[in-house]
Amino acid sequence: MMSHSSVPRSLLLAGAFFCALTFAAAAQQPANPPAAGAAAPLPPGSPLIGRPADNEAAAKLAPIAPPPIAAAPDKLPIAKLKVPPGFNIEIYAAGMANARSLAEGDKGTVFVGTRLVGKVYAIANKEGKRTVKVLASELHRPNGVAFKNGTLYIAELSKVSKFDKIEDNLDNPPKPTMIYDNLPKDEAHGWKFIAIGPDNKLYVPVGQPGNNVLHDDAHGQIRRINLDGSGAEVVAKGVRNTVGFDWHPETRQLYFTDNGRDWVSEDVPEDELNRVTKIGEHFGAPYCLQGNIVDPEFGWGRSCSEFTPPIGLLGPHSASLGMRFYTGNMFPKSYKNAIIVARHGSWNRSKKVGGDVVLVKLNKDGTMKSTEPFITGFLEDNKYIGRPVDVLQMKDGSLLVSDDWNGAVYRVTYGKQKVAAQ
């Protein structure tokens, strides 16, 4: 079964990336330095908390910092990416450092969020020619983007804001209006994927504030709010860290990916694909892993039977992130209503898994039937040459895939290949 600049600026960006990935902050350090020879304590929420001590293999594993600047178009690994027969993959846009979540506007603008560089990009598409613009900057983890009726919604670490009539003002965007800020400020799993559901509500996740945490009632969940920020409601509980969800086109049920905890083993737990069938369901974290393993820290006295199990598993530590149901007409019929999932790829396995895009087909009852490769080639000789984050079906039925490693977005089409304007 089957994350054109001067040298000083590059160094500064690299330093910022490293700090962001380890969640380190000077204010979190102890007032008294550690004793000579002792390791400095890890900051709260560090992904290295729980790493087995005195284990040579585990000591080599740590989050992988991406390159500090976007790759030039001629350096992108497009020639190494493989798609099934009949499909084509091309560069849609490049030069967007840390490109992550995707949303499409009514007029064809593609909005791109980031996790590490504080920017939101707009890929303007006019008469077949695409131009990348920086729509907003100096934001705090603006990973999540969603669009509805002319308005762009952006989720930062602890708030959600909106830009009205954004496609009419790409060159002179209005100031954002904050609509919701009742969110924790934990850096660990604090970046957010957002989307607007068929109920016309904005769904906002709140991850656990660390690798494996017995969290309070404000964490480990998916909420939904009205588009003006009112009416907050918890939709799902026991969610460790979801960075992708979508609604079944027929049943309207919410499906979401969820990343399993670290440091149990290299092969356990697997990431999950979950389905919400009723409001307030609990999906197990941090008591139960992958639906069938009681957590060694917090599972004492608990049973996995207490919680809603995943409908399928997506690989150990594969970092399954963005997902969308494919509802277009461009791809073959076998893709209709299947789920396309971007797996960012593992960092805490000696032999990496993920770093690809997979197709998940469902049974008639909505459970997982099978998983098969869709885009491969991002992982080469156990090293990343790209890392897919999000997928987005365009109005014409083609598919966009973001790559935060290279700062690019690719486009997948089916049928006779056409030369795309850049």
CSV table of C-alpha atoms in Angstrom, one decimal:
chain,number,residue,atom,x,y,z
A,1,MET,CA,0.0,0.0,0.0
A,2,MET,CA,0.8,1.9,-0.4
A,3,SER,CA,6.7,20.0,3.7
A,4,HIS,CA,17.5,35.6,-7.7
A,5,SER,CA,18.5,36.5,-4.2
A,6,SER,CA,21.8,37.6,-2.8
A,7,VAL,CA,23.8,35.3,-0.7
A,8,PRO,CA,23.2,37.1,2.6
A,9,ARG,CA,19.4,37.0,2.0
A,10,SER,CA,19.6,33.3,1.2
A,11,LEU,CA,21.5,32.6,4.4
A,12,LEU,CA,18.9,34.6,6.4
A,13,LEU,CA,16.1,32.7,4.8
A,14,ALA,CA,17.8,29.4,5.5
A,15,GLY,CA,18.1,30.3,9.2
A,16,ALA,CA,14.5,31.2,9.3
A,17,PHE,CA,13.5,27.9,7.8
A,18,PHE,CA,15.6,26.0,10.3
A,19,CYS,CA,14.1,27.8,13.2
A,20,ALA,CA,10.5,27.3,11.9
A,21,LEU,CA,11.0,23.6,11.5
A,22,THR,CA,12.4,23.0,15.0
A,23,PHE,CA,9.9,25.4,16.6
A,24,ALA,CA,12.8,26.9,18.5
A,25,ALA,CA,12.4,30.4,20.0
A,26,ALA,CA,14.8,32.2,22.2
A,27,ALA,CA,12.1,33.1,24.7
A,28,GLN,CA,11.5,29.4,25.3
A,29,GLN,CA,15.0,28.7,26.4
A,30,PRO,CA,15.7,28.2,30.1
A,31,ALA,CA,17.1,31.1,32.1
A,32,ASN,CA,20.0,28.9,33.4
A,33,PRO,CA,22.2,27.2,30.8
A,34,PRO,CA,22.5,23.4,31.0
A,35,ALA,CA,25.3,21.9,33.0
A,36,ALA,CA,28.6,21.2,31.1
A,37,GLY,CA,28.2,18.2,28.8
A,38,ALA,CA,24.4,18.1,29.2
A,39,ALA,CA,22.2,18.5,26.1
A,40,ALA,CA,20.1,21.6,26.0
A,41,PRO,CA,16.4,20.9,26.7
A,42,LEU,CA,14.2,20.8,23.6
A,43,PRO,CA,11.7,23.7,23.2
A,44,PRO,CA,8.0,22.9,23.8
A,45,GLY,CA,6.4,21.2,20.7
A,46,SER,CA,9.8,20.2,19.2
A,47,PRO,CA,9.3,17.2,16.8
A,48,LEU,CA,12.4,15.7,18.4
A,49,ILE,CA,10.7,15.2,21.7
A,50,GLY,CA,10.3,11.5,22.2
A,51,ARG,CA,13.1,10.5,19.9
A,52,PRO,CA,14.7,7.3,21.4
A,53,ALA,CA,17.9,8.1,23.3
A,54,ASP,CA,21.2,6.3,22.6
A,55,ASN,CA,19.8,5.0,19.3
A,56,GLU,CA,22.2,5.6,16.4
A,57,ALA,CA,19.6,5.1,13.7
A,58,ALA,CA,17.0,7.4,15.4
A,59,ALA,CA,19.7,10.0,16.1
A,60,LYS,CA,20.1,10.5,12.3
A,61,LEU,CA,16.4,11.4,11.8
A,62,ALA,CA,15.2,15.0,12.0
A,63,PRO,CA,12.9,17.3,10.0
A,64,ILE,CA,14.3,18.1,6.6
A,65,ALA,CA,14.7,21.8,5.9
A,66,PRO,CA,13.7,22.7,2.3
A,67,PRO,CA,15.9,24.9,0.2
A,68,PRO,CA,15.6,28.6,1.2
A,69,ILE,CA,14.7,29.9,-2.2
A,70,ALA,CA,12.5,28.6,-5.0
A,71,ALA,CA,14.2,26.6,-7.8
A,72,ALA,CA,14.6,28.2,-11.2
A,73,PRO,CA,12.2,26.8,-13.8
A,74,ASP,CA,15.1,25.0,-15.7
A,75,LYS,CA,16.1,23.3,-12.4
A,76,LEU,CA,12.7,21.8,-11.6
A,77,PRO,CA,12.6,18.0,-11.7
A,78,ILE,CA,9.7,17.9,-14.2
A,79,ALA,CA,11.6,15.4,-16.5
A,80,LYS,CA,11.9,12.9,-13.6
A,81,LEU,CA,8.3,12.9,-12.6
A,82,LYS,CA,6.3,10.0,-13.8
A,83,VAL,CA,2.5,9.8,-14.5
A,84,PRO,CA,0.3,6.9,-15.8
A,85,PRO,CA,0.1,6.3,-19.6
A,86,GLY,CA,-2.0,9.0,-21.3
A,87,PHE,CA,-1.3,11.6,-18.7
A,88,ASN,CA,1.0,14.7,-19.1
A,89,ILE,CA,2.7,16.8,-16.4
A,90,GLU,CA,4.1,20.2,-17.0
A,91,ILE,CA,5.2,23.3,-15.1
A,92,TYR,CA,2.3,25.6,-14.3
A,93,ALA,CA,4.2,28.3,-12.3
A,94,ALA,CA,7.5,28.6,-10.5
A,95,GLY,CA,9.4,31.0,-8.3
A,96,MET,CA,7.1,30.7,-5.3
A,97,ALA,CA,9.3,29.8,-2.3
A,98,ASN,CA,7.5,27.2,0.0
A,99,ALA,CA,4.4,26.9,-2.2
A,100,ARG,CA,1.8,24.9,-0.3
A,101,SER,CA,-2.0,25.1,-0.2
A,102,LEU,CA,-4.0,25.9,-3.3
A,103,ALA,CA,-7.3,27.5,-4.2
A,104,GLU,CA,-8.8,28.7,-7.4
A,105,GLY,CA,-10.8,32.0,-7.9
A,106,ASP,CA,-13.8,32.5,-10.0
A,107,LYS,CA,-11.7,34.2,-12.8
A,108,GLY,CA,-9.0,31.5,-12.8
A,109,THR,CA,-6.5,33.0,-10.4
A,110,VAL,CA,-4.7,30.3,-8.4
A,111,PHE,CA,-3.9,31.4,-4.8
A,112,VAL,CA,-1.0,29.7,-3.1
A,113,GLY,CA,-0.3,29.7,0.7
A,114,THR,CA,3.0,29.2,2.4
A,115,ARG,CA,4.1,27.8,5.8
A,116,LEU,CA,7.6,29.3,6.3
A,117,VAL,CA,8.0,32.5,4.3
A,118,GLY,CA,4.9,34.5,5.4
A,119,LYS,CA,3.6,35.1,1.8
A,120,VAL,CA,0.5,34.3,-0.2
A,121,TYR,CA,1.0,34.2,-3.9
A,122,ALA,CA,-1.5,34.7,-6.7
A,123,ILE,CA,-1.0,33.1,-10.1
A,124,ALA,CA,-2.9,35.3,-12.5
A,125,ASN,CA,-4.0,33.7,-15.7
A,126,LYS,CA,-4.9,36.2,-18.4
A,127,GLU,CA,-5.4,35.1,-22.1
A,128,GLY,CA,-3.3,32.0,-21.5
A,129,LYS,CA,-0.4,33.8,-20.0
A,130,ARG,CA,0.4,33.3,-16.3
A,131,THR,CA,2.1,35.8,-13.9
A,132,VAL,CA,3.1,35.2,-10.3
A,133,LYS,CA,2.3,38.0,-7.9
A,134,VAL,CA,3.0,38.4,-4.1
A,135,LEU,CA,-0.5,39.1,-2.8
A,136,ALA,CA,0.4,39.4,0.9
A,137,SER,CA,3.6,39.2,2.9
A,138,GLU,CA,4.9,39.3,6.5
A,139,LEU,CA,2.1,37.0,7.6
A,140,HIS,CA,2.5,34.3,10.2
A,141,ARG,CA,2.3,30.8,8.7
A,142,PRO,CA,-0.4,31.6,6.1
A,143,ASN,CA,-0.6,28.0,5.0
A,144,GLY,CA,-4.4,27.8,4.4
A,145,VAL,CA,-6.3,29.5,1.5
A,146,ALA,CA,-9.9,29.1,0.4
A,147,PHE,CA,-12.1,31.1,-2.0
A,148,LYS,CA,-15.8,31.8,-2.3
A,149,ASN,CA,-17.8,34.4,-4.1
A,150,GLY,CA,-15.0,36.7,-4.8
A,151,THR,CA,-13.5,36.5,-1.3
A,152,LEU,CA,-10.2,34.9,-0.4
A,153,TYR,CA,-9.8,33.5,3.1
A,154,ILE,CA,-6.4,33.0,4.6
A,155,ALA,CA,-5.6,31.0,7.7
A,156,GLU,CA,-2.5,32.0,9.7
A,157,LEU,CA,-1.3,30.4,12.9
A,158,SER,CA,-3.9,31.8,15.2
A,159,LYS,CA,-6.4,33.7,13.0
A,160,VAL,CA,-8.4,33.7,9.8
A,161,SER,CA,-8.8,36.8,7.6
A,162,LYS,CA,-10.5,37.6,4.3
A,163,PHE,CA,-9.8,39.7,1.3
A,164,ASP,CA,-12.9,40.8,-0.5
A,165,LYS,CA,-13.1,41.2,-4.3
A,166,ILE,CA,-9.5,40.0,-4.5
A,167,GLU,CA,-9.4,39.1,-8.2
A,168,ASP,CA,-10.4,42.6,-9.2
A,169,ASN,CA,-7.5,44.0,-7.1
A,170,LEU,CA,-4.5,41.6,-7.5
A,171,ASP,CA,-2.1,44.5,-8.2
A,172,ASN,CA,-3.5,46.6,-5.3
A,173,PRO,CA,-5.0,44.2,-2.8
A,174,PRO,CA,-7.2,45.6,0.0
A,175,LYS,CA,-6.2,45.2,3.6
A,176,PRO,CA,-7.4,41.9,5.1
A,177,THR,CA,-10.3,41.8,7.5
A,178,MET,CA,-9.8,39.4,10.4
A,179,ILE,CA,-12.9,37.3,10.9
A,180,TYR,CA,-11.8,34.7,13.5
A,181,ASP,CA,-9.0,34.6,16.1
A,182,ASN,CA,-10.2,32.2,18.8
A,183,LEU,CA,-7.3,29.8,17.9
A,184,PRO,CA,-4.3,28.6,19.9
A,185,LYS,CA,-0.9,30.0,19.2
A,186,ASP,CA,1.2,26.8,19.4
A,187,GLU,CA,3.7,26.6,16.6
A,188,ALA,CA,3.7,22.8,16.6
A,189,HIS,CA,1.1,21.7,14.0
A,190,GLY,CA,-0.1,25.3,14.1
A,191,TRP,CA,-0.2,25.8,10.3
A,192,LYS,CA,-3.6,25.2,8.9
A,193,PHE,CA,-5.4,23.8,5.8
A,194,ILE,CA,-8.8,25.4,5.3
A,195,ALA,CA,-11.7,24.8,2.9
A,196,ILE,CA,-15.3,25.8,2.5
A,197,GLY,CA,-17.8,22.9,2.7
A,198,PRO,CA,-21.1,22.2,0.8
A,199,ASP,CA,-22.8,23.8,3.9
A,200,ASN,CA,-21.1,27.1,3.0
A,201,LYS,CA,-19.1,27.0,6.2
A,202,LEU,CA,-15.3,27.4,6.6
A,203,TYR,CA,-13.6,24.4,8.1
A,204,VAL,CA,-10.5,25.1,10.2
A,205,PRO,CA,-8.3,22.4,11.9
A,206,VAL,CA,-6.4,22.7,15.2
A,207,GLY,CA,-3.6,20.1,15.5
A,208,GLN,CA,-2.1,18.7,18.6
A,209,PRO,CA,0.5,21.0,20.1
A,210,GLY,CA,3.3,18.5,19.8
A,211,ASN,CA,4.2,15.1,18.6
A,212,ASN,CA,2.1,13.2,21.1
A,213,VAL,CA,0.2,15.3,23.6
A,214,LEU,CA,-2.6,14.8,26.0
A,215,HIS,CA,-4.2,18.0,24.7
A,216,ASP,CA,-6.9,20.2,26.0
A,217,ASP,CA,-10.4,20.8,24.5
A,218,ALA,CA,-9.0,23.5,22.1
A,219,HIS,CA,-6.7,21.2,20.2
A,220,GLY,CA,-6.8,18.0,18.2
A,221,GLN,CA,-9.9,18.8,16.2
A,222,ILE,CA,-11.6,20.2,13.1
A,223,ARG,CA,-13.9,23.2,13.6
A,224,ARG,CA,-16.3,25.0,11.3
A,225,ILE,CA,-17.4,28.6,11.3
A,226,ASN,CA,-19.7,30.8,9.3
A,227,LEU,CA,-18.0,32.9,6.6
A,228,ASP,CA,-18.2,35.9,8.9
A,229,GLY,CA,-16.4,34.0,11.7
A,230,SER,CA,-19.4,33.4,13.9
A,231,GLY,CA,-21.0,30.1,15.0
A,232,ALA,CA,-17.8,28.1,15.7
A,233,GLU,CA,-18.5,24.4,16.2
A,234,VAL,CA,-16.3,21.3,16.7
A,235,VAL,CA,-16.9,18.8,13.9
A,236,ALA,CA,-14.3,16.1,14.7
A,237,LYS,CA,-12.2,15.3,17.7
A,238,GLY,CA,-9.1,13.1,18.2
A,239,VAL,CA,-7.4,14.5,15.1
A,240,ARG,CA,-3.6,14.7,15.5
A,241,ASN,CA,-2.7,16.9,12.5
A,242,THR,CA,-4.8,17.1,9.3
A,243,VAL,CA,-3.5,19.2,6.5
A,244,GLY,CA,-6.0,18.2,3.9
A,245,PHE,CA,-9.7,17.4,3.6
A,246,ASP,CA,-12.6,17.4,1.1
A,247,TRP,CA,-16.2,16.4,0.8
A,248,HIS,CA,-17.6,13.3,-1.1
A,249,PRO,CA,-19.4,14.7,-4.1
A,250,GLU,CA,-22.4,12.5,-3.6
A,251,THR,CA,-22.7,11.8,0.1
A,252,ARG,CA,-21.3,15.2,1.2
A,253,GLN,CA,-19.4,13.5,4.0
A,254,LEU,CA,-16.1,15.1,5.1
A,255,TYR,CA,-13.0,13.0,4.4
A,256,PHE,CA,-9.6,14.0,5.8
A,257,THR,CA,-6.0,12.9,6.0
A,258,ASP,CA,-4.4,12.7,9.4
A,259,ASN,CA,-0.7,12.3,10.2
A,260,GLY,CA,0.2,9.7,12.8
A,261,ARG,CA,2.6,10.3,15.7
A,262,ASP,CA,6.3,9.9,15.6
A,263,TRP,CA,8.8,7.8,17.5
A,264,VAL,CA,6.8,4.6,18.1
A,265,SER,CA,8.7,2.8,15.3
A,266,GLU,CA,9.7,3.4,11.7
A,267,ASP,CA,6.7,1.4,10.5
A,268,VAL,CA,4.0,2.3,13.0
A,269,PRO,CA,1.7,4.2,12.9
A,270,GLU,CA,0.5,4.7,9.4
A,271,ASP,CA,-1.2,7.9,8.3
A,272,GLU,CA,-4.9,7.8,8.2
A,273,LEU,CA,-7.7,8.5,5.8
A,274,ASN,CA,-10.8,9.3,7.9
A,275,ARG,CA,-14.5,10.0,7.2
A,276,VAL,CA,-16.9,12.0,9.4
A,277,THR,CA,-20.3,10.5,9.5
A,278,LYS,CA,-21.7,12.5,12.4
A,279,ILE,CA,-20.8,15.7,14.2
A,280,GLY,CA,-18.4,15.3,17.1
A,281,GLU,CA,-16.9,11.9,16.2
A,282,HIS,CA,-13.6,11.1,18.0
A,283,PHE,CA,-10.9,9.6,15.8
A,284,GLY,CA,-8.6,8.3,18.5
A,285,ALA,CA,-5.6,10.7,19.0
A,286,PRO,CA,-3.7,10.5,21.3
A,287,TYR,CA,-5.2,7.3,22.7
A,288,CYS,CA,-5.3,5.0,19.6
A,289,LEU,CA,-3.1,4.9,16.6
A,290,GLN,CA,-4.2,3.9,13.0
A,291,GLY,CA,-7.5,2.6,14.5
A,292,ASN,CA,-6.0,-0.6,15.9
A,293,ILE,CA,-2.9,0.1,18.1
A,294,VAL,CA,-3.3,1.5,21.6
A,295,ASP,CA,-0.8,4.3,22.2
A,296,PRO,CA,2.1,3.3,24.4
A,297,GLU,CA,2.0,6.6,26.3
A,298,PHE,CA,-1.6,7.6,26.7
A,299,GLY,CA,-3.6,4.4,25.8
A,300,TRP,CA,-3.4,2.8,29.2
A,301,GLY,CA,-7.0,1.7,30.2
A,302,ARG,CA,-8.3,2.7,26.8
A,303,SER,CA,-9.5,0.7,23.8
A,304,CYS,CA,-9.5,1.5,20.1
A,305,SER,CA,-13.1,0.3,20.0
A,306,GLU,CA,-14.0,3.6,21.7
A,307,PHE,CA,-13.1,5.6,18.7
A,308,THR,CA,-14.0,5.9,15.0
A,309,PRO,CA,-11.4,3.9,13.0
A,310,PRO,CA,-9.9,5.2,9.7
A,311,ILE,CA,-11.5,4.0,6.5
A,312,GLY,CA,-7.9,3.3,5.2
A,313,LEU,CA,-4.2,3.7,5.9
A,314,LEU,CA,-1.8,5.8,3.8
A,315,GLY,CA,1.7,4.6,4.8
A,316,PRO,CA,3.9,4.9,7.8
A,317,HIS,CA,5.0,8.5,8.4
A,318,SER,CA,4.2,9.3,4.7
A,319,ALA,CA,3.0,12.8,5.6
A,320,SER,CA,-0.3,12.6,3.7
A,321,LEU,CA,-1.4,16.1,3.3
A,322,GLY,CA,-3.6,17.7,0.6
A,323,MET,CA,-6.5,15.6,-0.9
A,324,ARG,CA,-9.3,16.3,-3.3
A,325,PHE,CA,-12.1,14.2,-4.8
A,326,TYR,CA,-11.7,14.2,-8.6
A,327,THR,CA,-15.0,15.2,-10.1
A,328,GLY,CA,-13.9,16.5,-13.5
A,329,ASN,CA,-14.4,15.0,-17.0
A,330,MET,CA,-10.8,15.2,-18.4
A,331,PHE,CA,-9.4,12.1,-16.7
A,332,PRO,CA,-10.6,8.5,-17.4
A,333,LYS,CA,-13.9,7.4,-15.9
A,334,SER,CA,-12.1,5.3,-13.3
A,335,TYR,CA,-10.9,8.5,-11.7
A,336,LYS,CA,-14.4,9.8,-11.2
A,337,ASN,CA,-15.1,10.5,-7.5
A,338,ALA,CA,-11.7,8.9,-6.5
A,339,ILE,CA,-9.5,10.8,-4.0
A,340,ILE,CA,-6.1,12.2,-5.1
A,341,VAL,CA,-3.7,12.5,-2.2
A,342,ALA,CA,-0.4,14.4,-2.0
A,343,ARG,CA,2.1,12.5,0.3
A,344,HIS,CA,4.8,15.0,1.3
A,345,GLY,CA,7.1,12.2,2.4
A,346,SER,CA,8.6,10.9,5.6
A,347,TRP,CA,11.5,12.4,7.6
A,348,ASN,CA,11.5,10.0,10.5
A,349,ARG,CA,12.2,6.8,8.6
A,350,SER,CA,15.6,5.5,7.6
A,351,LYS,CA,14.0,4.4,4.3
A,352,LYS,CA,11.7,7.2,3.2
A,353,VAL,CA,8.1,6.6,2.0
A,354,GLY,CA,5.8,9.0,0.3
A,355,GLY,CA,7.1,11.9,-1.7
A,356,ASP,CA,4.4,11.1,-4.3
A,357,VAL,CA,0.8,11.6,-5.3
A,358,VAL,CA,-1.5,8.6,-5.0
A,359,LEU,CA,-5.0,7.7,-6.2
A,360,VAL,CA,-7.4,6.3,-3.6
A,361,LYS,CA,-10.5,4.4,-5.0
A,362,LEU,CA,-13.5,3.9,-2.8
A,363,ASN,CA,-16.0,1.1,-2.4
A,364,LYS,CA,-19.7,1.8,-2.9
A,365,ASP,CA,-20.1,2.3,0.8
A,366,GLY,CA,-17.5,5.0,0.9
A,367,THR,CA,-14.7,3.0,2.5
A,368,MET,CA,-11.2,2.6,0.9
A,369,LYS,CA,-10.9,0.0,-1.8
A,370,SER,CA,-7.4,0.5,-3.2
A,371,THR,CA,-4.4,2.9,-3.4
A,372,GLU,CA,-2.3,3.2,-6.5
A,373,PRO,CA,0.6,5.5,-7.6
A,374,PHE,CA,-0.4,8.6,-9.6
A,375,ILE,CA,2.7,10.8,-9.6
A,376,THR,CA,6.1,9.4,-8.6
A,377,GLY,CA,9.7,10.6,-9.0
A,378,PHE,CA,9.9,13.2,-6.2
A,379,LEU,CA,12.0,10.7,-4.2
A,380,GLU,CA,15.3,9.6,-5.7
A,381,ASP,CA,18.0,7.5,-4.0
A,382,ASN,CA,16.2,8.1,-0.6
A,383,LYS,CA,16.5,11.8,-1.1
A,384,TYR,CA,13.9,14.4,-2.0
A,385,ILE,CA,14.1,16.3,-5.3
A,386,GLY,CA,10.6,17.6,-4.7
A,387,ARG,CA,7.8,17.3,-2.1
A,388,PRO,CA,4.2,17.5,-3.1
A,389,VAL,CA,1.9,19.3,-0.6
A,390,ASP,CA,-1.5,20.0,-2.1
A,391,VAL,CA,-3.6,19.1,-5.1
A,392,LEU,CA,-6.4,21.1,-6.8
A,393,GLN,CA,-8.8,20.2,-9.5
A,394,MET,CA,-9.1,23.1,-12.0
A,395,LYS,CA,-12.4,24.0,-13.7
A,396,ASP,CA,-11.2,22.3,-16.9
A,397,GLY,CA,-10.6,19.0,-15.1
A,398,SER,CA,-6.9,19.3,-15.0
A,399,LEU,CA,-5.0,18.9,-11.7
A,400,LEU,CA,-2.5,21.2,-10.0
A,401,VAL,CA,0.1,19.9,-7.6
A,402,SER,CA,2.1,22.2,-5.3
A,403,ASP,CA,5.8,21.4,-4.4
A,404,ASP,CA,7.1,23.3,-1.4
A,405,TRP,CA,10.6,21.9,-1.9
A,406,ASN,CA,11.1,23.6,-5.2
A,407,GLY,CA,8.5,26.4,-4.9
A,408,ALA,CA,6.5,25.4,-7.9
A,409,VAL,CA,3.1,24.2,-9.1
A,410,TYR,CA,2.7,21.5,-11.7
A,411,ARG,CA,-0.3,20.8,-14.0
A,412,VAL,CA,-1.4,17.3,-14.9
A,413,THR,CA,-3.6,16.8,-18.0
A,414,TYR,CA,-4.9,13.7,-19.8
A,415,GLY,CA,-4.9,13.2,-23.6
A,416,LYS,CA,-2.9,14.7,-26.4
A,417,GLN,CA,-0.2,17.0,-24.9
A,418,LYS,CA,-0.4,20.7,-25.5
A,419,VAL,CA,2.3,23.3,-25.1
A,420,ALA,CA,1.3,25.5,-22.2
A,421,ALA,CA,2.1,29.2,-22.1
A,422,GLN,CA,4.4,30.3,-19.3
